[in-house]
Amino acid sequence: MRRADSARGSRADQADQRRAELLEATRKVVLERGLANTRVADIAKAVNVSGGLIHYHFATKDELITAMLRATLDIESARLDQLVSGEGDAVERLDRVLRFYIPQSRSDQSWLLWIDAWNAALREPAVRTIVLELETTWMRALEQVISEGADSGEFTCEDPAGAAERIDAMLDGLIIRYTLHPNVLSRPRLLEHAHMAAAREVGISPDAFAPKP
C-alpha cells in the first residue's frame, strides 16, 4: 500500500514538474511572439515535446495561456504581499510597492506580458478575469498600505480605496507611455511622477520618499 501511494505521489510530482516546465516555456514563447501569435506547436518546439503531450496536460491553447497568466499572477501577488507586510513605516512600504509596480526597464518581461494580456482581454473573457484580478490585487495592496498609514497618523487620507484607484490609473497610463516611447519618459521621471501622485493622495511631501537608485 505504501509503495502504491509512493508511486502515485511520484507520478503526481512528475506531472506537476512537467506542467511547470510547460508554463515557463509558454511564458517565454508568448514574450517572443505575443499572445495572439503563439501556437501550441511553438511551445512544443521550445521544450522539444509533442503537441499531444501538451494537450495531455492542457486541453486547449486557451487553457494553457490562462494557466500561465494565473501562475504569473500568483508569483507577483505573493511578492506584493511580502512588500506590504514587511518591515518599515508606511512611507517605506508605500515606496516599496510603487517601485515594485514600476518596470525595471522598457524590456521588463512582466510588464510586456501584462500589456499584451490587456489587449487580449478585450476578446478573451478568461484573460479579462485574470487581468481584473491583477488590477484588484495591486489596488488592494495600495489601499492597505494607505489605510494603515492613515490609522497610524503618518498619512492623511479619507478615501484610501479611491486614492489607490487614482494612483493605479495614472501609473498604468504612464507605464505604457514609458514602455512604448523610449525618448519621451525616463524611469527616474516615471518614479518621480509616482511619488508626487502618491504624496498628494496621502498628504505628505514627495521628499518623504528617500532617494534610491
Short mmCIF file of C-alpha atoms in Angstrom, two decimals, residues 28-199:
data_model
loop_
_atom_site.label_atom_id
_atom_site.label_comp_id
_atom_site.label_asym_id
_atom_site.label_seq_id
_atom_site.Cartn_x
_atom_site.Cartn_y
_atom_site.Cartn_z
CA LYS A 28 8.96 32.65 -22.97
CA VAL A 29 7.25 31.95 -26.29
CA VAL A 30 4.48 34.46 -25.58
CA LEU A 31 7.04 37.14 -24.74
CA GLU A 32 8.73 36.47 -28.07
CA ARG A 33 5.69 36.02 -30.32
CA GLY A 34 2.81 37.64 -28.44
CA LEU A 35 -0.34 36.02 -27.09
CA ALA A 36 -2.25 36.21 -30.37
CA ASN A 37 0.55 34.67 -32.46
CA THR A 38 1.60 31.90 -30.10
CA ARG A 39 0.71 28.36 -31.22
CA VAL A 40 0.85 25.12 -29.28
CA ALA A 41 3.33 23.93 -31.90
CA ASP A 42 5.66 26.80 -31.00
CA ILE A 43 5.61 25.83 -27.34
CA ALA A 44 6.10 22.15 -28.14
CA LYS A 45 9.14 23.02 -30.24
CA ALA A 46 10.57 25.20 -27.46
CA VAL A 47 10.59 22.29 -24.99
CA ASN A 48 11.17 19.55 -27.59
CA VAL A 49 7.96 17.64 -26.89
CA SER A 50 4.94 16.69 -28.98
CA GLY A 51 1.81 18.77 -29.16
CA GLY A 52 0.00 15.70 -27.85
CA LEU A 53 1.93 15.86 -24.59
CA ILE A 54 0.96 19.50 -24.12
CA HIS A 55 -2.70 18.65 -24.76
CA TYR A 56 -2.43 15.84 -22.20
CA HIS A 57 -1.79 18.49 -19.54
CA PHE A 58 -3.81 21.35 -21.06
CA ALA A 59 -6.85 20.59 -23.20
CA THR A 60 -6.63 23.77 -25.28
CA LYS A 61 -4.26 26.60 -26.05
CA ASP A 62 -6.57 28.97 -24.17
CA GLU A 63 -6.34 26.77 -21.08
CA LEU A 64 -2.54 26.76 -21.34
CA ILE A 65 -2.32 30.53 -21.77
CA THR A 66 -4.73 31.13 -18.91
CA ALA A 67 -2.76 28.80 -16.62
CA MET A 68 0.48 30.61 -17.50
CA LEU A 69 -1.04 34.01 -16.71
CA ARG A 70 -2.52 32.65 -13.48
CA ALA A 71 0.86 31.27 -12.39
CA THR A 72 2.50 34.62 -13.14
CA LEU A 73 -0.20 36.46 -11.18
CA ASP A 74 0.24 34.13 -8.19
CA ILE A 75 4.00 34.76 -8.08
CA GLU A 76 3.63 38.53 -8.32
CA SER A 77 0.81 38.60 -5.76
CA ALA A 78 2.91 36.67 -3.26
CA ARG A 79 5.78 39.10 -3.71
CA LEU A 80 3.44 42.06 -3.30
CA ASP A 81 2.09 40.60 -0.05
CA GLN A 82 5.65 40.38 1.26
CA LEU A 83 6.30 44.03 0.43
CA VAL A 84 3.08 45.22 2.05
CA SER A 85 3.58 43.25 5.27
CA GLY A 86 7.32 43.82 5.50
CA GLU A 87 9.25 45.98 7.94
CA GLY A 88 9.30 49.76 7.88
CA ASP A 89 6.88 52.61 8.33
CA ALA A 90 4.00 53.35 5.96
CA VAL A 91 6.09 55.64 3.75
CA GLU A 92 8.75 52.98 3.28
CA ARG A 93 6.22 50.30 2.46
CA LEU A 94 4.35 52.56 0.04
CA ASP A 95 7.64 53.34 -1.67
CA ARG A 96 8.43 49.62 -1.98
CA VAL A 97 5.04 48.91 -3.54
CA LEU A 98 5.41 51.73 -6.05
CA ARG A 99 8.90 50.63 -7.03
CA PHE A 100 7.72 47.04 -7.43
CA TYR A 101 4.91 48.10 -9.77
CA ILE A 102 7.06 50.30 -11.99
CA PRO A 103 9.02 48.39 -14.68
CA GLN A 104 12.73 47.95 -14.09
CA SER A 105 13.31 48.74 -17.77
CA ARG A 106 11.42 49.07 -21.04
CA SER A 107 12.07 45.38 -21.65
CA ASP A 108 10.62 44.34 -18.27
CA GLN A 109 9.14 40.92 -19.05
CA SER A 110 6.33 41.14 -16.55
CA TRP A 111 5.04 44.42 -17.95
CA LEU A 112 5.41 43.30 -21.58
CA LEU A 113 3.34 40.25 -20.74
CA TRP A 114 0.59 42.19 -18.96
CA ILE A 115 0.34 44.87 -21.64
CA ASP A 116 -0.17 42.07 -24.16
CA ALA A 117 -2.74 40.49 -21.83
CA TRP A 118 -4.70 43.75 -21.64
CA ASN A 119 -5.06 43.66 -25.41
CA ALA A 120 -6.14 40.01 -25.38
CA ALA A 121 -8.60 40.72 -22.55
CA LEU A 122 -10.73 42.73 -24.98
CA ARG A 123 -11.72 39.46 -26.69
CA GLU A 124 -10.94 36.69 -24.19
CA PRO A 125 -13.16 36.53 -21.07
CA ALA A 126 -10.76 34.20 -19.21
CA VAL A 127 -7.85 36.59 -19.75
CA ARG A 128 -10.08 39.52 -18.80
CA THR A 129 -10.82 37.84 -15.47
CA ILE A 130 -7.12 37.38 -14.67
CA VAL A 131 -6.28 40.96 -15.67
CA LEU A 132 -9.04 42.21 -13.37
CA GLU A 133 -7.61 40.11 -10.54
CA LEU A 134 -4.18 41.61 -11.20
CA GLU A 135 -5.54 45.15 -11.01
CA THR A 136 -7.59 44.34 -7.92
CA THR A 137 -4.60 42.75 -6.17
CA TRP A 138 -2.44 45.79 -6.85
CA MET A 139 -5.08 48.30 -5.75
CA ARG A 140 -5.83 46.37 -2.56
CA ALA A 141 -2.14 46.39 -1.70
CA LEU A 142 -2.01 50.14 -2.18
CA GLU A 143 -5.21 50.60 -0.22
CA GLN A 144 -3.89 48.51 2.67
CA VAL A 145 -0.67 50.50 2.98
CA ILE A 146 -2.51 53.81 2.73
CA SER A 147 -5.16 52.73 5.26
CA GLU A 148 -2.56 51.58 7.75
CA GLY A 149 -0.64 54.81 7.29
CA ALA A 150 -3.79 56.82 7.92
CA ASP A 151 -4.59 54.77 11.03
CA SER A 152 -1.09 55.36 12.40
CA GLY A 153 -1.26 59.08 11.71
CA GLU A 154 1.52 59.00 9.09
CA PHE A 155 -0.91 59.74 6.26
CA THR A 156 -3.95 61.94 5.85
CA CYS A 157 -6.40 60.25 3.52
CA GLU A 158 -10.16 59.91 3.89
CA ASP A 159 -10.60 57.57 0.93
CA PRO A 160 -7.76 55.02 0.68
CA ALA A 161 -9.63 52.94 -1.91
CA GLY A 162 -10.18 55.97 -4.14
CA ALA A 163 -6.56 57.06 -3.68
CA ALA A 164 -5.35 53.59 -4.70
CA GLU A 165 -7.57 53.62 -7.78
CA ARG A 166 -6.31 57.03 -8.90
CA ILE A 167 -2.65 56.09 -8.39
CA ASP A 168 -3.21 52.86 -10.31
CA ALA A 169 -4.88 54.57 -13.26
CA MET A 170 -2.17 57.22 -13.53
CA LEU A 171 0.68 54.73 -13.33
CA ASP A 172 -0.85 52.38 -15.90
CA GLY A 173 -1.01 55.18 -18.44
CA LEU A 174 2.49 56.44 -17.72
CA ILE A 175 3.98 52.94 -17.79
CA ILE A 176 2.51 52.26 -21.22
CA ARG A 177 3.97 55.54 -22.41
CA TYR A 178 7.35 54.70 -20.86
CA THR A 179 7.35 51.25 -22.48
CA LEU A 180 6.29 52.35 -25.96
CA HIS A 181 8.15 55.65 -26.33
CA PRO A 182 11.81 55.36 -25.23
CA ASN A 183 12.68 59.02 -25.81
CA VAL A 184 9.64 60.53 -24.12
CA LEU A 185 9.74 59.35 -20.50
CA SER A 186 12.64 58.03 -18.39
CA ARG A 187 12.29 55.65 -15.44
CA PRO A 188 13.54 58.24 -12.90
CA ARG A 189 10.94 60.67 -14.21
CA LEU A 190 8.27 57.95 -14.01
CA LEU A 191 9.21 57.22 -10.40
CA GLU A 192 9.12 60.95 -9.65
CA HIS A 193 5.55 61.13 -11.02
CA ALA A 194 4.59 58.11 -8.89
CA HIS A 195 5.99 59.67 -5.73
CA MET A 196 4.36 63.01 -6.48
CA ALA A 197 0.92 61.47 -7.07
CA ALA A 198 1.13 59.20 -4.03
CA ALA A 199 2.33 62.04 -1.80
#
